[in-house]
Tab-separated table of C-alpha atoms in Angstrom:
chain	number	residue	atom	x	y	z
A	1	UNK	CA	-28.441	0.615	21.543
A	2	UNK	CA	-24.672	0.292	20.383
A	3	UNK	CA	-24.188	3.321	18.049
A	4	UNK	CA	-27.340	5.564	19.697
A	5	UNK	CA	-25.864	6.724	23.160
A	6	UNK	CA	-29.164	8.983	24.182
A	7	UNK	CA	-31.746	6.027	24.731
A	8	UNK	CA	-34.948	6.282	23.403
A	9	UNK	CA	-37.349	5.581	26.832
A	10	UNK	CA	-40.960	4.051	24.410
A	11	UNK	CA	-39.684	0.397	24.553
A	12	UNK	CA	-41.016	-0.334	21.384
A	13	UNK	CA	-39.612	2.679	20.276
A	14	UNK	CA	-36.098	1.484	21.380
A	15	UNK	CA	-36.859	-2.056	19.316
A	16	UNK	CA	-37.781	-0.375	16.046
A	17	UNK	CA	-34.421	1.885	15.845
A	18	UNK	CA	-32.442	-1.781	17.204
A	19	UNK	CA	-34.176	-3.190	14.427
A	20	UNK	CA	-32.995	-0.427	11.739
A	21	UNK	CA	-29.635	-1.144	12.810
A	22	UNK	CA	-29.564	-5.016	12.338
A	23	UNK	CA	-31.398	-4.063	8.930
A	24	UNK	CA	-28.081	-2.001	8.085
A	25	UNK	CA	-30.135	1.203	7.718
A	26	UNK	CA	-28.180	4.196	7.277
A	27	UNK	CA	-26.388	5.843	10.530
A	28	UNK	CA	-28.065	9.425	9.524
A	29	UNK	CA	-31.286	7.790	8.777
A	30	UNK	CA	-31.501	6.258	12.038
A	31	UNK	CA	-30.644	9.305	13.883
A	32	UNK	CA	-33.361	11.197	12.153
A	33	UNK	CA	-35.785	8.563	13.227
A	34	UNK	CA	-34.791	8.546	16.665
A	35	UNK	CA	-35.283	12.547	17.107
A	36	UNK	CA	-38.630	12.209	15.890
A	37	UNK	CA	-39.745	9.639	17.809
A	38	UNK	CA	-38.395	11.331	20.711
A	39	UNK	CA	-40.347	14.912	19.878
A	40	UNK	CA	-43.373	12.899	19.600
A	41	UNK	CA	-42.367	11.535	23.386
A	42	UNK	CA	-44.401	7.766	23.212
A	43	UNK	CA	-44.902	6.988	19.999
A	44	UNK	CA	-45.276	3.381	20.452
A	45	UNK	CA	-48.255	4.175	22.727
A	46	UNK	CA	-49.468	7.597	21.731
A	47	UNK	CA	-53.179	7.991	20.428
A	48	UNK	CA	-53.895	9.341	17.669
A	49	UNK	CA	-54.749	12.795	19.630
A	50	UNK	CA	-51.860	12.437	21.287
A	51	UNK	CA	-50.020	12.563	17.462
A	52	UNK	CA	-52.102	15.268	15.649
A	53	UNK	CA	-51.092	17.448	19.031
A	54	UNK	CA	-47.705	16.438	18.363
A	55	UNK	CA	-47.960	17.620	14.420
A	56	UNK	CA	-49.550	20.875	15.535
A	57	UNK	CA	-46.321	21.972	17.430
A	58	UNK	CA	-44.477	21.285	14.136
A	59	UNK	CA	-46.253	24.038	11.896
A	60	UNK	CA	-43.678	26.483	12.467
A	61	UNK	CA	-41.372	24.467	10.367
A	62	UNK	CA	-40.417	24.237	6.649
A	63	UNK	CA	-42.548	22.172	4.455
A	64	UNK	CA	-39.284	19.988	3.182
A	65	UNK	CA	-39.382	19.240	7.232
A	66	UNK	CA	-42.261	18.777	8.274
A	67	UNK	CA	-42.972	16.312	4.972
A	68	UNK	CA	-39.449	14.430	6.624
A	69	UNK	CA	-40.930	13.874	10.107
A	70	UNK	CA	-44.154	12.400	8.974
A	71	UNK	CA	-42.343	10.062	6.570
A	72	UNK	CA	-39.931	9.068	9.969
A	73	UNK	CA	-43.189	8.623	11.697
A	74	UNK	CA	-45.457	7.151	9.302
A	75	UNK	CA	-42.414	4.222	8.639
A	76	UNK	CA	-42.383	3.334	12.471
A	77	UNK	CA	-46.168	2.974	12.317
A	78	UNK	CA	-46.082	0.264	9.509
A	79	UNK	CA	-43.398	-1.148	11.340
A	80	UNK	CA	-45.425	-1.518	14.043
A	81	UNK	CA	-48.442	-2.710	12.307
A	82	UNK	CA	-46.021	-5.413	10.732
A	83	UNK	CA	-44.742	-6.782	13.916
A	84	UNK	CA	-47.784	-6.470	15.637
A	85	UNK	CA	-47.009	-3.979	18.127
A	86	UNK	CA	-50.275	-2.014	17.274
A	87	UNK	CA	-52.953	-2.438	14.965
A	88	UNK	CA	-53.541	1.360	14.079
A	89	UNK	CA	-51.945	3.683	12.351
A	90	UNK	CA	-52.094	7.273	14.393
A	91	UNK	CA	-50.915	9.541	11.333
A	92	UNK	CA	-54.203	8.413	9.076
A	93	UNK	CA	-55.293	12.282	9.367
A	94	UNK	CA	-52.281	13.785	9.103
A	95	UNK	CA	-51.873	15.195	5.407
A	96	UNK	CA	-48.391	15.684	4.340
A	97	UNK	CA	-47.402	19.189	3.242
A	98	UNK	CA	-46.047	19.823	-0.293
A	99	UNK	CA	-42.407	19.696	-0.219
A	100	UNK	CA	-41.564	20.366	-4.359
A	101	UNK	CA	-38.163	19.303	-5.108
A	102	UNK	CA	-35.781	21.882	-6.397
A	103	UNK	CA	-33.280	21.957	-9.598
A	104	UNK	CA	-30.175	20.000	-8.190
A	105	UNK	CA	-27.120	22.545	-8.288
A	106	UNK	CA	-23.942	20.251	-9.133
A	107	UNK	CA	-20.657	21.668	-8.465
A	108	UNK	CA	-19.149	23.318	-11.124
A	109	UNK	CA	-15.727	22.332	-13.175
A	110	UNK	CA	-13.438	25.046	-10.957
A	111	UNK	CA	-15.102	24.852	-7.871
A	112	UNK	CA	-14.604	20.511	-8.118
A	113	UNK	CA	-10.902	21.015	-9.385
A	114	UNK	CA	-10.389	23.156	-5.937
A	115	UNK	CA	-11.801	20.073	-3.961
A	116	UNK	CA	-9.904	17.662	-5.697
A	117	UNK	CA	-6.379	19.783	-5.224
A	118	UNK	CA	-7.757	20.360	-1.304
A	119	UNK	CA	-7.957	16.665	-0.787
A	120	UNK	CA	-5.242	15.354	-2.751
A	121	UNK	CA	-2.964	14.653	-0.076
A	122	UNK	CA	-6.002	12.796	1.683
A	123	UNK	CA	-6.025	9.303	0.170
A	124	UNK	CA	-9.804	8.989	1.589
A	125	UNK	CA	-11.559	11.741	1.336
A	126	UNK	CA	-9.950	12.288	-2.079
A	127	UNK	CA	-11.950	8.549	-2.826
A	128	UNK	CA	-14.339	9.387	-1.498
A	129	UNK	CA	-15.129	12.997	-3.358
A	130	UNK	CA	-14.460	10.846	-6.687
A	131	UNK	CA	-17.255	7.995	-5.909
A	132	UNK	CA	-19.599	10.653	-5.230
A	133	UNK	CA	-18.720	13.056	-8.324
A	134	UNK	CA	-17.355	10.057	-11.217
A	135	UNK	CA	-20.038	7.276	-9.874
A	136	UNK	CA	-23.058	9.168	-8.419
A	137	UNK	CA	-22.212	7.125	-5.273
A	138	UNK	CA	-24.584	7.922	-2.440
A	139	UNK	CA	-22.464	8.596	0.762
A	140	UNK	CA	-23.848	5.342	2.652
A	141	UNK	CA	-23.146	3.646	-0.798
A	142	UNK	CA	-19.713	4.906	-0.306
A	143	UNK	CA	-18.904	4.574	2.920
A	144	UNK	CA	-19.879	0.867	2.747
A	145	UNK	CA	-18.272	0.065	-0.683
A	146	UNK	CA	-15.273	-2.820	-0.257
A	147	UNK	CA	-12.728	-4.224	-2.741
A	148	UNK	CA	-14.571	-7.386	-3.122
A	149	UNK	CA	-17.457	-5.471	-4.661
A	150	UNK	CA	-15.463	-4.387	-7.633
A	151	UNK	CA	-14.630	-6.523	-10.665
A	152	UNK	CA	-11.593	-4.840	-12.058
A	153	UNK	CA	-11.961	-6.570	-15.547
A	154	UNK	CA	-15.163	-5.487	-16.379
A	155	UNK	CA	-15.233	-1.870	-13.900
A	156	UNK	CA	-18.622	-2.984	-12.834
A	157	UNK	CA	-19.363	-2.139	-9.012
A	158	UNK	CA	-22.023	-3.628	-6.738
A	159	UNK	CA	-23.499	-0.941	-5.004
A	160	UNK	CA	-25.412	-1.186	-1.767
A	161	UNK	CA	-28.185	1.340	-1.202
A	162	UNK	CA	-30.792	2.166	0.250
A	163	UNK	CA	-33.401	-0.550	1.601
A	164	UNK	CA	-30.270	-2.833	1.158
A	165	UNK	CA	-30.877	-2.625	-2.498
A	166	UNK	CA	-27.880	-3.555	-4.929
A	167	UNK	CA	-27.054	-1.953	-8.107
A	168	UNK	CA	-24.549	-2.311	-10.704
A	169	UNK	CA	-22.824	0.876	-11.486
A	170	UNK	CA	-20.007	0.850	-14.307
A	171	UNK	CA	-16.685	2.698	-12.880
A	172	UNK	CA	-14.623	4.270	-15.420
A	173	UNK	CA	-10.952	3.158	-15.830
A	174	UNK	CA	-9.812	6.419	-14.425
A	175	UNK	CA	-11.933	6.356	-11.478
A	176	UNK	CA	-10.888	2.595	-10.912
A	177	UNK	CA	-7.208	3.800	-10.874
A	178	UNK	CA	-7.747	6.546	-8.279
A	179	UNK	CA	-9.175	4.103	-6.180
A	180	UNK	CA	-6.706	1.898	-6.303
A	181	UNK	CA	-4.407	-0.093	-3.993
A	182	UNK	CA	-6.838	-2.028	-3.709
A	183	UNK	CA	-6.143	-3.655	-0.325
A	184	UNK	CA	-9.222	-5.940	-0.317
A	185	UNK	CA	-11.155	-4.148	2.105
A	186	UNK	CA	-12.455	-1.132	2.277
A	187	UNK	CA	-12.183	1.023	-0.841
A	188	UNK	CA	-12.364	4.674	0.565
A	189	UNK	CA	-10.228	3.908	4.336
A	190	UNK	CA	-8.095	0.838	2.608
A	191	UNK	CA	-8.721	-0.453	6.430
A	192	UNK	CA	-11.837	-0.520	8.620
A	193	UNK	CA	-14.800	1.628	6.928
A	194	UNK	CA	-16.098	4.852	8.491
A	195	UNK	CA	-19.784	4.841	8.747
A	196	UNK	CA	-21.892	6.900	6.588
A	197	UNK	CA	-22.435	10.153	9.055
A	198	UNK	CA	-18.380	10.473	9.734
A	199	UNK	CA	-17.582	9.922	6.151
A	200	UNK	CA	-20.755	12.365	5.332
A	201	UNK	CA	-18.616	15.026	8.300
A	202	UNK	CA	-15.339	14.638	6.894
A	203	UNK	CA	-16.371	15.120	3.113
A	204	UNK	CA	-18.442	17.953	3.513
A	205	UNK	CA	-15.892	19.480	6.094
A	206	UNK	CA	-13.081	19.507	3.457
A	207	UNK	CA	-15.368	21.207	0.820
A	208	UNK	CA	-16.433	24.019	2.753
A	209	UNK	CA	-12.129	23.917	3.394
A	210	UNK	CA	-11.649	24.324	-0.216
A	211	UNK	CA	-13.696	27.370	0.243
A	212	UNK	CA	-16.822	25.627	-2.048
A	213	UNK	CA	-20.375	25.870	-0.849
A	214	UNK	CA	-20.993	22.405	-1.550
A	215	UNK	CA	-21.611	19.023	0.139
A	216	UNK	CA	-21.662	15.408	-0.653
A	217	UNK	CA	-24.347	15.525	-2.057
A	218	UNK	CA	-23.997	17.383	-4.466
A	219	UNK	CA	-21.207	15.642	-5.796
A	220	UNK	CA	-23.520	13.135	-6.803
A	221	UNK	CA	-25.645	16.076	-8.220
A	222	UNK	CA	-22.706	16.775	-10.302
A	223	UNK	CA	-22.773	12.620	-11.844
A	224	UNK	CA	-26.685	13.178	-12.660
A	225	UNK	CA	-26.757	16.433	-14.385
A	226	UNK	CA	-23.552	15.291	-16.442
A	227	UNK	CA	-25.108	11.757	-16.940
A	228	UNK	CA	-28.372	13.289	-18.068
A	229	UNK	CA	-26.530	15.767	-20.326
A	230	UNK	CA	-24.606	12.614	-21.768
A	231	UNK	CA	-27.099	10.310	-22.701
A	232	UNK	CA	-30.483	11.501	-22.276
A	233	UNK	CA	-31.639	7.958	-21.012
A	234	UNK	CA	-33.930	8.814	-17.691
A	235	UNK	CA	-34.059	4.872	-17.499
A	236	UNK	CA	-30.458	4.150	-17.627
A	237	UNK	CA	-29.989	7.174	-14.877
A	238	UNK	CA	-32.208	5.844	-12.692
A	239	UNK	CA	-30.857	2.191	-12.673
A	240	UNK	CA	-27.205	4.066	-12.041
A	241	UNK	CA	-28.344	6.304	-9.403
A	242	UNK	CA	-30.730	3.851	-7.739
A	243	UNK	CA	-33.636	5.920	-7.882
A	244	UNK	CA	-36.762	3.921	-7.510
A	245	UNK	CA	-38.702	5.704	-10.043
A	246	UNK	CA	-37.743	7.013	-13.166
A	247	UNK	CA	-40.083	9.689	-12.600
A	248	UNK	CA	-37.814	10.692	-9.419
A	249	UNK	CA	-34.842	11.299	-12.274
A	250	UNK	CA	-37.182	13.386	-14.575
A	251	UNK	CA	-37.967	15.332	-12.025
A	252	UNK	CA	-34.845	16.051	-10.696
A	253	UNK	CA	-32.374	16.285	-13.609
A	254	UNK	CA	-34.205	16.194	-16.815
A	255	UNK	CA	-36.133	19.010	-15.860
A	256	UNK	CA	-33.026	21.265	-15.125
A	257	UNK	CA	-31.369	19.754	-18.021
A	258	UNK	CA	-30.501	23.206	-19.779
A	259	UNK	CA	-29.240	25.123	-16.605
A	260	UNK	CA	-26.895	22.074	-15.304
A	261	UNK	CA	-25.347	21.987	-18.606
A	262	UNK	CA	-24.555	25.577	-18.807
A	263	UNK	CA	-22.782	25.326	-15.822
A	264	UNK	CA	-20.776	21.725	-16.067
A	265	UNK	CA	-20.457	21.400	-19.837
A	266	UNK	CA	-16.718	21.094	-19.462
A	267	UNK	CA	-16.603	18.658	-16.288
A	268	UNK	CA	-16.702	15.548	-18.298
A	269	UNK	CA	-14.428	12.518	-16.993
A	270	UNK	CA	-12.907	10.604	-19.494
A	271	UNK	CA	-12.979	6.351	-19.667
């Protein structure tokens, strides 16, 4: 299982989450697959009784949650389908809960200048808190992110995301510079990359260090609400951020619009 030490005992369990690996699927991602297929105990054999008594011990938890573990579960089933490990899909009952998505809440201007001065003497993480906040970087994105994906002449990057979808995002000359050397490999180590869940540690470790309730995430919070704020494209966001739908960026910075820019209308970066 290489990177998984607790194995997963369903065999065809244990092939799907080998198969997310060689398809370069995010380190977190994969661990949140593997815990639900281990609460459900069989998955690749379960019935579909055997399931909806598996979703009824889950009703004690939050909506946002329980919406997660059907997704996890719902994506090994179509796997399964697809390679022809089963022909049925046990979840066809199940009904998702409602999980709305709330306002994103950037970091503010102080609270990202205390970051920055907390990391400053940590060539990495200080890279890495700059992709996230001045590129809207994902943490995968940036965690994976090499030299050779950057074209210094024009500043445009080639972003890996998710589904091993590329994107271009346009790096500002400023950002470029605190990147830099630029030592051909990776851009946030300069040396062998960190994978997504120890870069995800580390970051979010040195915010709560700077004394900011904050995470990784929102640092790329912070590039969407400014974005928005900036050009009022939902289009052009979406294509930056990789969001599959546009509707995903309405929802999730257009509609918070007025509130993000109270808070960040002074945290612009400069080309």
């Amino acid at each position: 299982m290489g990177r998984h030490r607790i194995p997963v005992l369903d065999p065809i369990a244990a092939t799907y989450l080998a198969w997310c690996e060689r398809e370069r699927i995010p380190d977190h991602t994969i661990r949140r697959r593997r815990t639900v297929l281990r609460s459900v105990g069989t998955p690749g054999t379960a019935t579909r009784e055997e399931v909806e008594a598996w979703w009824t011990t889950r009703a004690a938890l939050s909506n946002s949650t329980r919406a997660s573990d059907l997704a996890c579960l719902r994506s090994f089933y179509t796997w399964c389908q697809i390679w022809e490990h089963r022909t049925d899909n046990p979840t066809i009952r199940l009904t998702p809960p409602k999980a709305p998505q709330g306002a994103p809440r950037p970091i503010g201007r102080a609270d990202f200048d205390r970051i920055l001065e907390h990391v400053q003497d940590q060539p990495p993480l200080h890279r890495a808190v700059l992709l996230g906040a001045w590129a809207g970087l994902r943490v995968s994105e940036a965690a994976g992110l090499a030299w050779p994906d950057i074209d210094p002449d024009t500043r445009i990057a080639r972003v890996t995301g998710k589904g091993n979808k590329t994107r271009l995002v346009n790096f500002s000359t400023r950002l470029i510079d605190q990147l830099l050397p630029n030592t051909g490999g990776n851009v946030v180590t300069g040396q062998a990359p960190w994978s997504a869940g120890t870069l995800g540690r580390k970051v979010n470790a040195a915010i709560r260090d700077a004394g900011v309730d904050g995470t990784f995430h929102k640092l790329r919070h912070r590039y969407g609400s400014l974005a928005y704020q900036r050009i009022r494209d939902p289009k052009a966001l979406a294509a930056l951020m990789g969001h599959a739908s546009v509707a995903t960026t309405m929802t999730f910075y257009a509609a918070a619009a007025d509130e993000a820019a109270a808070a960040i209308a002074d945290a612009v970066v400069d080309d």
